[in-house]
Coordinates of C-alpha atoms in Angstrom, one line a residue:
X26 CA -19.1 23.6 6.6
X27 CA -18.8 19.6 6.9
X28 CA -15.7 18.1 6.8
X29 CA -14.1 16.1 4.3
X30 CA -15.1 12.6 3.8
X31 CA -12.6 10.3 4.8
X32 CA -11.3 7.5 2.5
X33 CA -14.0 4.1 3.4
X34 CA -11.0 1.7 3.9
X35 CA -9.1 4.2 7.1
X36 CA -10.2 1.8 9.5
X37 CA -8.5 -1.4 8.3
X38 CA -4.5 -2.1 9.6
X39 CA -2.0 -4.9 9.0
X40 CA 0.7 -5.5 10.2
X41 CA 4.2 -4.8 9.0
X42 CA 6.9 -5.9 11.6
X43 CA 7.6 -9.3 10.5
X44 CA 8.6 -8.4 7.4
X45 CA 12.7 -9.5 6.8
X46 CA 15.0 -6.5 7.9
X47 CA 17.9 -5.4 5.8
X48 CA 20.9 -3.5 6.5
X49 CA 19.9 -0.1 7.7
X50 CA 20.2 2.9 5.0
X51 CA 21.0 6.3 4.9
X52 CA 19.0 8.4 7.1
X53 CA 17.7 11.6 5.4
X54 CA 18.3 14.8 6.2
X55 CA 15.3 16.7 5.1
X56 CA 11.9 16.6 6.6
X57 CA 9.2 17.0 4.3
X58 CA 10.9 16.2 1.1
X59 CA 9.5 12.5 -0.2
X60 CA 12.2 9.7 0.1
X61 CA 12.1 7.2 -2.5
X62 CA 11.2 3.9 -0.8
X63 CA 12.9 0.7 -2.7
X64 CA 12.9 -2.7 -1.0
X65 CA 15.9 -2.2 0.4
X66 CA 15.1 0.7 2.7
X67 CA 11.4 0.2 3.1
X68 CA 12.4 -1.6 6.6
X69 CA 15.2 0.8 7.5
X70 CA 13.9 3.9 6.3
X71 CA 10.3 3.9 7.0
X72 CA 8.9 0.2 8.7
X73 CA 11.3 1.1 11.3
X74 CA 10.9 4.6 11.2
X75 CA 7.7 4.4 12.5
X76 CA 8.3 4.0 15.7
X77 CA 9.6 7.5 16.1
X78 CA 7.0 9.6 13.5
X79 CA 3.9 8.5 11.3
X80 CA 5.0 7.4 7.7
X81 CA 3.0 8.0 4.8
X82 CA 3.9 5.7 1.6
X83 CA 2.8 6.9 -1.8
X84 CA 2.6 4.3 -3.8
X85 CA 2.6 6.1 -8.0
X86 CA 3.1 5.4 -11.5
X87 CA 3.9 7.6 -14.4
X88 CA 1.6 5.7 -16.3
X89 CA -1.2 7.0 -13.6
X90 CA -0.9 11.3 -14.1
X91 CA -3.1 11.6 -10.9
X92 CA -0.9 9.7 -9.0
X93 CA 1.6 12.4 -9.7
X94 CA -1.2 14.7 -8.4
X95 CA -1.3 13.5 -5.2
X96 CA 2.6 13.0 -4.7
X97 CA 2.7 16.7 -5.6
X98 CA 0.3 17.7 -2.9
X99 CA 1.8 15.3 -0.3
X100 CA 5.3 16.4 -0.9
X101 CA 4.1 20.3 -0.2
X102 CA 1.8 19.4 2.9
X103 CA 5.0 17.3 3.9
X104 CA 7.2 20.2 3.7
X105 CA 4.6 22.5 5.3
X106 CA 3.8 19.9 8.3
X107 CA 8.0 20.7 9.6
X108 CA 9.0 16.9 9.5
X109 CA 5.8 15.6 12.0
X110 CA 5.4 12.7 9.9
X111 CA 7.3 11.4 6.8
X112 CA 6.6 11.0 3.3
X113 CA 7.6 8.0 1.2
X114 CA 7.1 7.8 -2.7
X115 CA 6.8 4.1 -4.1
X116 CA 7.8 4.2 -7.7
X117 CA 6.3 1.1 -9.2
X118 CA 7.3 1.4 -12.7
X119 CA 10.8 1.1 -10.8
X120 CA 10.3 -1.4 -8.2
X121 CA 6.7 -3.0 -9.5
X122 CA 7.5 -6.3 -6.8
X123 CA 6.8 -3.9 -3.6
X124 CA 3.0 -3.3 -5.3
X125 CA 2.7 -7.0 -3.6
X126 CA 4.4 -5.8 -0.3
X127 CA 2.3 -3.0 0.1
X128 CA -1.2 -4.8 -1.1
X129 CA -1.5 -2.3 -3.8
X130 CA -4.9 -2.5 -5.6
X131 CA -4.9 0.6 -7.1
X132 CA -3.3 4.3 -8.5
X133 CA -2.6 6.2 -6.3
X134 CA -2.6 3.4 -3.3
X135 CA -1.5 5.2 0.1
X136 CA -0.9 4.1 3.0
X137 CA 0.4 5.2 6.6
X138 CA 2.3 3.1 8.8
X139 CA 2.6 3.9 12.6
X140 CA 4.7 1.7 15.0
X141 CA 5.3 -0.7 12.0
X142 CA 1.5 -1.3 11.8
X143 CA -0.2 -0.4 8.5
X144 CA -3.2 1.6 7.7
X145 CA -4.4 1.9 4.2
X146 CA -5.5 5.3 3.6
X147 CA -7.0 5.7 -0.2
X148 CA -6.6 4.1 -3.7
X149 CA -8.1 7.0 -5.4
X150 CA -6.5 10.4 -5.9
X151 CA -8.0 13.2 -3.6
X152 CA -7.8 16.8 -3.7
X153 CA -5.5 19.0 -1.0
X154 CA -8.4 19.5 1.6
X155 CA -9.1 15.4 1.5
X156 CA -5.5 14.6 1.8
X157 CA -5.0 17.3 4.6
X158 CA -8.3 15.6 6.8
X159 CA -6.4 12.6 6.0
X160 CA -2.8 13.5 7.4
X161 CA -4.7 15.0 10.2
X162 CA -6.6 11.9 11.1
X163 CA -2.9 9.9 11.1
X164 CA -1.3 12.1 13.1
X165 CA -4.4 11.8 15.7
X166 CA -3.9 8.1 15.5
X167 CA -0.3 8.7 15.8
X168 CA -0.7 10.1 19.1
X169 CA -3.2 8.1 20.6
X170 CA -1.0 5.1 20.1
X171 CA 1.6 7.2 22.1
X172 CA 4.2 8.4 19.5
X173 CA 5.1 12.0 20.7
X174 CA 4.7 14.3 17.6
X175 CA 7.1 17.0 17.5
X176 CA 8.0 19.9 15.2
X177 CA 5.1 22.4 13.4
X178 CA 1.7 22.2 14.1
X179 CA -0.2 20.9 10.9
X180 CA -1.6 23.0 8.7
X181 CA -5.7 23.5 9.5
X182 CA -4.9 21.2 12.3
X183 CA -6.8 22.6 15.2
X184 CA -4.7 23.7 18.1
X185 CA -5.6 23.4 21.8
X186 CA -5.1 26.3 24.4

């Protein structure tokens, strides 16, 4: 069996850590569960945070039904992966100025962010097993950049002896 095709655009990063930092936020309390990222705590809560774990940013729309889809699926392999990385949901009917912020060019738009550095991940929605080769592939690159990744093994991750 071949594995899933990853997203064309994984390869590209920018950089995020010269964007303005506000006043820090409230620090959730449970892994797994998507935060709502606003402009006020996209530094704080998730820029910043990923330093520590890999940050993935959802960036949906009501208006978009498969966007919803994949926030679904990433909020459940979120919750399954034990707090290893975190989950951000960008709601831009709500805040529609951090679509520029985030280089948004399409529904669903995600991207992960590891040691404030940005990776854009898809534009398209994906099904479970696409997503999951996805997360995996972050967390990899999470760990080759030196973040120590702690908490449950991810699901159909492959683990070493």
């Amino acid at each position: 069996m071949s594995s899933p095709k990853l997203p064309q655009n994984f390869g590209r990063a920018f950089d995020l850590s010269s964007l303005k930092k506000p006043a820090a936020g409230t620090e959730p309390t449970q892994p797994g569960v998507a935060i709502e990222a606003t402009p006020e705590n996209l530094v704080s809560d998730f820029v910043s945070y990923s330093n520590k774990v890999p940050v993935v940013l959802l960036a949906w729309s009501a208006r978009v039904p498969e966007s919803l889809q994949v926030l679904e699926i990433l909020n459940k392999l979120a919750a399954n992966d034990g707090g290893t990385w975190r989950l951000g949901s960008v709601n831009l009917d709500k805040y529609p100025e951090m679509a520029n912020a985030l280089q948004v060019q399409a529904l669903p738009f995600g991207i992960a962010l590891i040691q404030e550095q940005g990776v854009p991940l898809f534009d398209a929605a994906h099904p479970e097993p696409q997503l999951r080769a996805v997360l995996n592939k972050v967390l990899e690159l999470a760990t080759e950049k030196g973040l120590k990744i702690s908490g449950a093994t991810p699901a159909s991750a492959p683990t070493e002896p």
